[in-house]
Amino acid sequence: MKKKILVTGGAGFLGSHLCERLLNEGHDVVCLDNYFTGQKQNVVHLLKNPYFEIIRHDVTTPFFIEVDEIFNLACPASPIHYQYNPIKTMKTSVMGAINMLGLAKRIKAKVLQASTSEVYGDPKIHPQTEAYWGNVNPIGERACYDEGKRAAETLFVNYHKQNNVRIKIIRIFNTYGPRMHPNDGRVVSNFIVQALKGNDISIYGDGNQTRSFCYVDDLIDGMIRMMNSRDSFTGPVNIGNPGEFTIRELAEKVIQLTNSSSKIIYQPLPSDDPMQRKPDITLAQKELGWEPKVQLEEGLIKTIEFFKSVI
Ligand code: NAD
Ligand code: UDP
């Protein structure tokens, strides 16, 4: 059945892949974005599809439309961008959630929140299950993002309990792939761009901190499965790749796959940078029949090809 679907943050990295996938499935897609970190270029190839529309709008102000489903992705995701204007970041998460939940309530739409592994902060249990409450510094550099996303989860759960809004919450772990912004500042894009340009590879700290990297196609598959799951399953559910790598291992892999002569340099670790991150995906496997298929090397090769074409 053809559905009318709103994607906030649709011109960003994940949003543009989501819009493309939903259009390919035959849906009518409205992409809403204020272009803070997203770009028209990410979705311009979709404009020839008559079932695709883009609207410039900021989610901190109310928006009116009739749709069946809402994917709420609007929010800068890279630390340099979300720390650029921390008050705005928090407004985007909190007021954006209130506006999208209010819309969903009024038009009886189903609404999915793109939450994050950052709700676990610098985790004291490993790997992270959805039952873990997290270890977040409420006044640190990352708080505008982490606490904003945590407050958004609270709002989602309470609109569900109080107003019967059909909600879905996914906690996304570090995701990478084509259409990441080359200056986005996240580790995968930074390392690939540095390696391709022959610049030094900047490891923050000693490089022993870990992350688990999910390829974008797998992530989008998990996100759509969550939206289509039974109404009583609201989440939160972890969506990420359990393969865990140190940042030094990632740097070495990128150097090897790009055949680069770049050297690794060590720079100060930003404050509150989590030491480890790995999703327990048992719940996603059970409820959504989902697990990632693309392993790190295969995903990095595709991502390197993309960056070769844009830099
Ligand atoms: P991105 O920065 O590429 O995309 C975010 C999009 O939201 C951009 O197009 C931006 O212009 C738009 N936006 C920001 N503020 C807005 C506002 N006030 N009004 C309207 N649009 C606004 O980031 P991404 O990686 O595509 O992340 C998408 C979502 O997924 C975010 O909510 C992010 O928190 C979440 N997430 C991503 C990751 C990841 O690894 N990529 C991990 C965890 C969570
Ligand atoms: N990082 C790094 N060099 C870079 C960018 C990031 O060593 O050029 C590190 C960063 O300190 C963190 C990890 O890589 O430990 C992942 O950083 P990213 O900003 O991609 O995501 P997040 O910290 O939000 O998981």
Coordinates of N, CA, C and O in Angstrom, one line a residue, residues 39 58 61 79 136 140 153 198 209 211 213 221 257 262-263 280 305:
Q39 N 22.2 18.9 2.9 CA 22.4 19.6 1.6 C 21.4 19.2 0.6 O 21.1 18.0 0.5
D58 N 12.2 24.5 9.8 CA 12.9 24.2 11.0 C 12.0 23.5 12.0 O 10.9 24.0 12.3
T61 N 9.8 24.9 15.0 CA 8.5 25.5 14.9 C 7.5 24.5 14.3 O 7.9 23.6 13.6
P79 N 29.7 15.5 16.5 CA 30.0 16.4 17.7 C 30.4 17.8 17.3 O 29.9 18.8 18.0
V136 N 25.6 9.5 31.7 CA 25.8 10.7 30.9 C 26.1 11.9 31.8 O 25.4 12.1 32.9
G140 N 28.2 18.4 30.5 CA 29.4 18.3 29.7 C 29.2 18.8 28.3 O 28.1 19.2 27.9
E153 N 13.3 10.9 24.0 CA 12.8 9.6 24.3 C 11.7 9.7 25.3 O 10.6 9.0 25.2
G198 N 46.4 12.3 1.6 CA 47.8 12.1 2.0 C 48.1 13.0 3.2 O 49.3 13.2 3.6
Q209 N 40.1 3.7 22.4 CA 38.7 3.8 22.6 C 38.0 3.0 21.4 O 38.6 2.9 20.3
R211 N 34.6 1.8 18.9 CA 33.3 2.1 18.4 C 32.8 0.9 17.5 O 33.7 0.1 17.1
F213 N 30.8 0.1 14.1 CA 30.4 0.9 12.9 C 29.4 0.1 12.0 O 29.7 -1.0 11.6
D221 N 17.6 -0.4 6.6 CA 16.8 -1.6 6.6 C 16.2 -1.8 8.0 O 15.0 -2.0 8.2
L257 N 43.3 0.2 3.1 CA 42.3 0.1 2.0 C 42.5 1.3 1.0 O 42.1 1.1 -0.2
S262 N 49.7 8.3 4.3 CA 49.5 9.1 5.5 C 50.0 8.5 6.8 O 50.1 7.2 6.9
K263 N 50.5 9.3 7.7 CA 51.0 8.9 9.0 C 49.9 9.2 10.1 O 49.2 10.2 10.0
D280 N 24.2 -4.5 22.0 CA 23.7 -5.8 22.1 C 22.4 -5.7 21.2 O 21.5 -4.9 21.4
E305 N 35.1 4.7 -2.1 CA 34.8 5.1 -3.5 C 34.0 6.4 -3.6 O 34.2 7.2 -4.5

